[in-house]
Short mmCIF file of N, CA and C in Angstrom, two decimals:
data_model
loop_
_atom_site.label_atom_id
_atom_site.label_comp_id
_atom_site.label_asym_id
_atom_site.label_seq_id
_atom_site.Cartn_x
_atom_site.Cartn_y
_atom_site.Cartn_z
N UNK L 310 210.60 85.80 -16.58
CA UNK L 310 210.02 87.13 -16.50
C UNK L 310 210.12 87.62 -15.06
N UNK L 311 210.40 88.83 -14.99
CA UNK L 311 211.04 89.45 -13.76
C UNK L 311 209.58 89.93 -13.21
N UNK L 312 209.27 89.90 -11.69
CA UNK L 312 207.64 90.75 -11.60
C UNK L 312 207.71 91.65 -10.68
N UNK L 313 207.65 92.75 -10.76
CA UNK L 313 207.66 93.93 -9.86
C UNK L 313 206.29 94.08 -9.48
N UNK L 314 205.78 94.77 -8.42
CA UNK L 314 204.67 95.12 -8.05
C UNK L 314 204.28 95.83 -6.31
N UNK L 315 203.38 96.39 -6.65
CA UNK L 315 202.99 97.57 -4.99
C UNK L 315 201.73 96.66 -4.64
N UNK L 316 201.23 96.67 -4.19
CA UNK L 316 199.77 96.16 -3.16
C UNK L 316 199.81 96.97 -1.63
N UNK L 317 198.24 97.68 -1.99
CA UNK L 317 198.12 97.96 -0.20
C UNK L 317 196.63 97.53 -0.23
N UNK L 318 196.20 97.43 1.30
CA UNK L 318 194.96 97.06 1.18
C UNK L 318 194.61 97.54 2.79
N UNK L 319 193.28 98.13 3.23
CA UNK L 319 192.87 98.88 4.51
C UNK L 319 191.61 97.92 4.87
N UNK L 320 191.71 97.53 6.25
CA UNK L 320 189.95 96.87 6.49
C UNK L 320 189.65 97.72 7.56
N UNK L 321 188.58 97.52 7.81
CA UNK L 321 187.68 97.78 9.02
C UNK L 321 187.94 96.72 9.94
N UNK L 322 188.11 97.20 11.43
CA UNK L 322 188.61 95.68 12.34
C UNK L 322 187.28 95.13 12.26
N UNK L 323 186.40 96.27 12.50
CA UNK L 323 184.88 95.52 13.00
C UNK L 323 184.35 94.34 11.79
N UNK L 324 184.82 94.38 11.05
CA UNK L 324 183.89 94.14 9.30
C UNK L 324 184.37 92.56 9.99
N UNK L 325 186.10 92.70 10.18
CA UNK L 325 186.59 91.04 10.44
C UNK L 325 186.04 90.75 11.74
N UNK L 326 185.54 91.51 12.62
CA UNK L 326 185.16 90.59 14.20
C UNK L 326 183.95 90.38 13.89
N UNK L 327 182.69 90.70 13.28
CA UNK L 327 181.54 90.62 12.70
C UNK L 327 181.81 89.02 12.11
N UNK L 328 182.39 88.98 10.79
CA UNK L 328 182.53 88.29 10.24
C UNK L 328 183.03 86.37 11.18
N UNK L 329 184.64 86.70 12.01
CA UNK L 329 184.46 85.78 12.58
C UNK L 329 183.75 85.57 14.13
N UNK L 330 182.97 86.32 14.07
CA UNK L 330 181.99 86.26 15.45
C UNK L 330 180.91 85.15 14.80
N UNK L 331 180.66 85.54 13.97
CA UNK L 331 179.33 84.87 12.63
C UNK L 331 179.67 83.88 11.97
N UNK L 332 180.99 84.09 11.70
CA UNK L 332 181.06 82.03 11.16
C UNK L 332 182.19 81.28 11.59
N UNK L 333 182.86 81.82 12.83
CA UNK L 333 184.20 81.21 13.54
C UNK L 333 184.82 80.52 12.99
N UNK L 334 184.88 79.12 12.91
CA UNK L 334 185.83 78.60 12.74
C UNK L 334 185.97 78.40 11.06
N UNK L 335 184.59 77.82 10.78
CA UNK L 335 184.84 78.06 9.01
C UNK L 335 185.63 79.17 8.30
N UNK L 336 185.01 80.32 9.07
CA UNK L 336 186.22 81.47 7.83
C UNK L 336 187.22 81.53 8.28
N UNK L 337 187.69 81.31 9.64
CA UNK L 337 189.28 81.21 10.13
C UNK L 337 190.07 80.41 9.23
N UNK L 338 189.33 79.29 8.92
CA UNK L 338 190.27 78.16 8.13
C UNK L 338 190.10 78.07 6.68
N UNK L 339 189.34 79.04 6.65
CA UNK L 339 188.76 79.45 5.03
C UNK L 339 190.02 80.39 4.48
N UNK L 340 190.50 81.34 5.32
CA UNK L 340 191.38 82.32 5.34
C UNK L 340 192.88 82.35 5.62
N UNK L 341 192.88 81.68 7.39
CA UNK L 341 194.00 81.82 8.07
C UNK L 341 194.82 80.42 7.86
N UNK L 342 196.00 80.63 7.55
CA UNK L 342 197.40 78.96 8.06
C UNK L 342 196.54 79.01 9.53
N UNK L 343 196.76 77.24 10.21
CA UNK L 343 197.03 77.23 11.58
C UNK L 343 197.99 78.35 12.21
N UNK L 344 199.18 78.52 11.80
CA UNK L 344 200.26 78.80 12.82
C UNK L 344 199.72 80.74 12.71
N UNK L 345 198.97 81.19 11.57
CA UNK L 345 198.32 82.25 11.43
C UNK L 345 197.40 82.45 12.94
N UNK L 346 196.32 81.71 13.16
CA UNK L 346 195.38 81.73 14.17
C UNK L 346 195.82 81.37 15.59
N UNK L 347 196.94 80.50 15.59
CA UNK L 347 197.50 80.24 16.61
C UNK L 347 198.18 81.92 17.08
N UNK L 348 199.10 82.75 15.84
CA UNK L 348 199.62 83.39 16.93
C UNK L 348 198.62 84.63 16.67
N UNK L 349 197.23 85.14 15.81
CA UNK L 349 196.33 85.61 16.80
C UNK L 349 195.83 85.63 17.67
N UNK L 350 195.00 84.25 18.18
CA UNK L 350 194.54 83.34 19.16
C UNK L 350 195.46 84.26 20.60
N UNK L 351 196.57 84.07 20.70
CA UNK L 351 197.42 84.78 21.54
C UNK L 351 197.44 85.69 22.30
N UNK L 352 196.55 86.63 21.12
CA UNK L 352 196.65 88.35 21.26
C UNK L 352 195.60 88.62 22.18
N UNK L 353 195.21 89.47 23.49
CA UNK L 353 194.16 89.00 23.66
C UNK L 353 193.25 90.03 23.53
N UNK L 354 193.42 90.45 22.40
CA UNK L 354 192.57 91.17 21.16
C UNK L 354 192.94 90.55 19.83
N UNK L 355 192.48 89.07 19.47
CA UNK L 355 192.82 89.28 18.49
C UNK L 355 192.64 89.84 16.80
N UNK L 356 191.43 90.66 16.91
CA UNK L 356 190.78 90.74 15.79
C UNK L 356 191.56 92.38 14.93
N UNK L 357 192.25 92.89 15.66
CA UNK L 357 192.92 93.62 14.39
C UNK L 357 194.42 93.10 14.08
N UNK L 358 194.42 91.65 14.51
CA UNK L 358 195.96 90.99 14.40
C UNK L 358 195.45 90.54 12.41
N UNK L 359 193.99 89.62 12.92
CA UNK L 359 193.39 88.70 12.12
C UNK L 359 193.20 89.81 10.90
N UNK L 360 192.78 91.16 11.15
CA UNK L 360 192.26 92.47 10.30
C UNK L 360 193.65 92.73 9.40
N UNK L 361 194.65 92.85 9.78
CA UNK L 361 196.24 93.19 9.18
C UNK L 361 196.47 92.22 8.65
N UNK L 362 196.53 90.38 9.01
CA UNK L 362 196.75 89.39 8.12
C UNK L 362 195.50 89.41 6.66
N UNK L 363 194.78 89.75 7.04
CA UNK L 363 193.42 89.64 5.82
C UNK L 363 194.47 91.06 4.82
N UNK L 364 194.24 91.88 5.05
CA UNK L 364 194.88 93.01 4.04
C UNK L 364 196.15 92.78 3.86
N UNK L 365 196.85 91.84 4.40
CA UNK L 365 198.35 91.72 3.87
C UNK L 365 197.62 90.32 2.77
N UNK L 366 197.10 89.71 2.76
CA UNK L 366 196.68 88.99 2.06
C UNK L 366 196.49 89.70 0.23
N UNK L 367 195.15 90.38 0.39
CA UNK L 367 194.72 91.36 -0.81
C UNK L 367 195.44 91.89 -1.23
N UNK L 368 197.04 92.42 -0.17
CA UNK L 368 198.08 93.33 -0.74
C UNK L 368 198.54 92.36 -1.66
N UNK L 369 198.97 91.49 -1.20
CA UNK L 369 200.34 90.46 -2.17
C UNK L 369 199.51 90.21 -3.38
N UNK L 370 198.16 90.19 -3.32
CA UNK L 370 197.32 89.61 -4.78
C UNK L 370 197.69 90.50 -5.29
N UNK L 371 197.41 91.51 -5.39
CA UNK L 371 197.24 93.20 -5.87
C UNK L 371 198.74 93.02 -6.78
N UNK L 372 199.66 93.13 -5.52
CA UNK L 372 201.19 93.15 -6.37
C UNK L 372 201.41 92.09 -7.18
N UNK L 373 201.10 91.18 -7.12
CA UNK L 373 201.28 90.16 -7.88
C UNK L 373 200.65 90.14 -9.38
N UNK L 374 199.09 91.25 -8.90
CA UNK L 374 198.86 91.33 -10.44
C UNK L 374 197.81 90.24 -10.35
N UNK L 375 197.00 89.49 -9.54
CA UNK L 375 196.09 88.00 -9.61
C UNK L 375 195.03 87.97 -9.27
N UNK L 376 195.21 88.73 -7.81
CA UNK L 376 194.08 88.30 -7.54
C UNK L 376 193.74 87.02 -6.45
N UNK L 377 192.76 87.51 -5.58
CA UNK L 377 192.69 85.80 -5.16
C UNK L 377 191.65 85.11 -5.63
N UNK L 378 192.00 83.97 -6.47
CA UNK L 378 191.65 83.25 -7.69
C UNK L 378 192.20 82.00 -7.77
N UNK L 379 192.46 82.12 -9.26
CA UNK L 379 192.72 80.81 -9.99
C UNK L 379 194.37 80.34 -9.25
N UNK L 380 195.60 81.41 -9.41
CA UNK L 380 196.70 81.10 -9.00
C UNK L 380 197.05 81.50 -7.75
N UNK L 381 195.88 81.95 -6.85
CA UNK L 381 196.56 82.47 -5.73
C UNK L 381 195.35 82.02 -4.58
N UNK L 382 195.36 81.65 -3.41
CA UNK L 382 193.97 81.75 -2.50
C UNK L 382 194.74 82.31 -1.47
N UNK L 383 193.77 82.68 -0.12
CA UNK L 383 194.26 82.92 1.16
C UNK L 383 195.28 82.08 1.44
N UNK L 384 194.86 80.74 1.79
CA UNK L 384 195.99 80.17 2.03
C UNK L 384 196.67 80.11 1.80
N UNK L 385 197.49 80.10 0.01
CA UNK L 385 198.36 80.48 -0.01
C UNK L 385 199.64 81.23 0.45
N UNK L 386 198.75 82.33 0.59
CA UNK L 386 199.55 83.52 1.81
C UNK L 386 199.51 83.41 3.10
N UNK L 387 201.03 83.54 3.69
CA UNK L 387 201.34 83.23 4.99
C UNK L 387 201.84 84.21 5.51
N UNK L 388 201.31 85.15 6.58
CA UNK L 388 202.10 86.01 6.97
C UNK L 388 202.39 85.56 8.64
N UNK L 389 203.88 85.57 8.75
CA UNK L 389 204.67 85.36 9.89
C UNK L 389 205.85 86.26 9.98
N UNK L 390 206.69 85.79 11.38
CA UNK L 390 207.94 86.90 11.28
C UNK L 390 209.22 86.36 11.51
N UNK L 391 210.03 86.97 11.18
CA UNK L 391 211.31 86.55 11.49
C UNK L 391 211.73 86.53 12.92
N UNK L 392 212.77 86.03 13.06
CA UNK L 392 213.36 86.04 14.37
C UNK L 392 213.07 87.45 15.12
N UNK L 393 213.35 88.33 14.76
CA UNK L 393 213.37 89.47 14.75
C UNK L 393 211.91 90.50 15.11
N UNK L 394 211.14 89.88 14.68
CA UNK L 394 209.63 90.54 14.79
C UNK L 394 209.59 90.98 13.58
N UNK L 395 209.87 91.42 12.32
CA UNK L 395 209.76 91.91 11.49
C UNK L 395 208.48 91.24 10.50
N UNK L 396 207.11 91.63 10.06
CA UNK L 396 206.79 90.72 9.47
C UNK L 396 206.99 90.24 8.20
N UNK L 397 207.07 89.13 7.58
CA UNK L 397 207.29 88.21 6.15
C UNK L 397 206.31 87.76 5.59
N UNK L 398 205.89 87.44 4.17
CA UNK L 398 205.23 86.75 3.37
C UNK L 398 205.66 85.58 3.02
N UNK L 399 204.82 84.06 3.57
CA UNK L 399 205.59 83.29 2.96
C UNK L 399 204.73 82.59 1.80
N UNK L 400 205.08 82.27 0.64
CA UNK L 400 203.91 81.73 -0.45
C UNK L 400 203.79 79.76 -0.03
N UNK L 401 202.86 79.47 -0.23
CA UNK L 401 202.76 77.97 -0.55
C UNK L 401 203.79 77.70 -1.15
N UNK L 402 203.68 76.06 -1.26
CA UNK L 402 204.63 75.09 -2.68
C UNK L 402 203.69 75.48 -3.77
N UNK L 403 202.83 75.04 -3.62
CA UNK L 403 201.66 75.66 -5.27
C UNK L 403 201.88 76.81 -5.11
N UNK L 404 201.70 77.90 -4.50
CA UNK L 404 202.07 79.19 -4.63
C UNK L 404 203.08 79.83 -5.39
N UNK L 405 204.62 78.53 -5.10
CA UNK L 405 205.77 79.08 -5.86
C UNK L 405 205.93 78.38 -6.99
N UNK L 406 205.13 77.82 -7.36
CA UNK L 406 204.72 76.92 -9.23
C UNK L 406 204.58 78.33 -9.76
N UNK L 407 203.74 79.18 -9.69
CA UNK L 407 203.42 80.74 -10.55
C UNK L 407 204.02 81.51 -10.04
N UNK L 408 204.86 81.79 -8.47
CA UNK L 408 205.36 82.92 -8.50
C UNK L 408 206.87 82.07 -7.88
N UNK L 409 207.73 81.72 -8.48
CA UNK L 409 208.94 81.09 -8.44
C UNK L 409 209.94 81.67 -7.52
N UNK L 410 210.47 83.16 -7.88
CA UNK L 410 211.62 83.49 -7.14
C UNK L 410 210.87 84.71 -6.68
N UNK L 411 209.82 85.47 -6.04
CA UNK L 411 208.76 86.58 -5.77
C UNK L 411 209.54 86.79 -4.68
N UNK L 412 210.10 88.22 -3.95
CA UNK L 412 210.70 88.45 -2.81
C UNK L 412 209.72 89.38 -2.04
N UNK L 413 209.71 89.99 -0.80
CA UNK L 413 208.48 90.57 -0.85
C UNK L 413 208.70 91.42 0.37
N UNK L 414 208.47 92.53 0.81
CA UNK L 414 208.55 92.96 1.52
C UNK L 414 207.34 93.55 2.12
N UNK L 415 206.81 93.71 3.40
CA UNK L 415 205.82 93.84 4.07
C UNK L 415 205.53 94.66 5.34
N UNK L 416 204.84 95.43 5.44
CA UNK L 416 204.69 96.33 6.71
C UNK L 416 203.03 96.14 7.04
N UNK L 417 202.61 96.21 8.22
CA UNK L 417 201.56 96.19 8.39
C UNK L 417 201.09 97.25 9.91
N UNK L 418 199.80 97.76 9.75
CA UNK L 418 199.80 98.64 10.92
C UNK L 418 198.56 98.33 11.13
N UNK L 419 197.76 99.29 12.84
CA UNK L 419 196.23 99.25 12.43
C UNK L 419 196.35 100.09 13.74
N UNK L 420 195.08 100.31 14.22
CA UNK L 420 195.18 101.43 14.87
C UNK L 420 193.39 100.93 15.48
N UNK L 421 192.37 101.83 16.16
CA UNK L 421 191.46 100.89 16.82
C UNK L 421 189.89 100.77 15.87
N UNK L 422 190.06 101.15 14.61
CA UNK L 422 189.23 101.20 13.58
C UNK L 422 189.73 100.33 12.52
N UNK L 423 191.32 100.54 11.83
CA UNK L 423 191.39 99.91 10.84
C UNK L 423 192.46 99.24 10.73
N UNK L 424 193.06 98.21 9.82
CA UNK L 424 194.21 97.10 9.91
C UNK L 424 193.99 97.78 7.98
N UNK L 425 195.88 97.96 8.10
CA UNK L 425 196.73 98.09 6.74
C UNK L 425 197.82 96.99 6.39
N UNK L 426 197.89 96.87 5.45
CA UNK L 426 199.09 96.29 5.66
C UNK L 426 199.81 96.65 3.66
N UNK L 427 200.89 97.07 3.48
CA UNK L 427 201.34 97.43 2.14
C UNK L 427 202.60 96.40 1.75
N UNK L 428 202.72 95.98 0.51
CA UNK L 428 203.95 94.89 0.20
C UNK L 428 204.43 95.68 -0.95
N UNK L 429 205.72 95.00 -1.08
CA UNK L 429 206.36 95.79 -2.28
C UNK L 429 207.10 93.93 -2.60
N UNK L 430 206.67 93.28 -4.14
CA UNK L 430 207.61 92.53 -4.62
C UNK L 430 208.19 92.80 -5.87
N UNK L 431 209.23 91.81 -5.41
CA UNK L 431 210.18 92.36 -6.98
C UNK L 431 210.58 90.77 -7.13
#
């Protein structure tokens, strides 16, 4: 079965610096891959890096049709970039048990209030 799908998703930066101001490291690792926090960690703002990975997250559920649930969690979703800077979705090994051949394309923005990020898979 072939799966098409849109996902966008908008946060508040503040909602995520609140959040990991208040439970640091637990929801980082509740949420983020290492190599995720590592290249926020970087930024030295990193909380609308962390704000755009969270909504690229909700996006890919959305398109996927799931949800984050039974077949899908944060971790699952990996957002990194190519050589290039461009950013990518990468799924888990359990991730690609339910979504096998999922291609995905990804943009993400934010600005000093809110982090977007929209996917398109097919």
């Amino acid at each position: 079965m072939k799966h098409k799908g849109l996902g966008i998703d908008i946060i508040e930066i503040d909602r995520i610096k609140r959040i990991i101001t208040q439970y640091q490291d637990k929801f980082l690792h509740r949420i983020f891959t290492n190599e995720e926090i590592a290249y926020c960690q970087k930024k030295s703002c990193p909380f609308p890096h962390y704000a755009a990975r969270f909504a690229a997250k909700e996006a890919v559920a959305k398109a996927l049709g799931v949800g984050i649930g039974k077949h899908l969690s944060f971790l699952d979703i990996e957002v990194c970039h190519t050589s290039k800077g461009q950013p990518e979705i990468i799924l888990s090994s359990k991730a690609k048990e339910h979504f096998p051949t999922m291609y995905f394309l990804l943009s993400l923005s934010h600005c000093q209030k809110y982090a977007i990020a929209s996917v398109m898979v097919s």
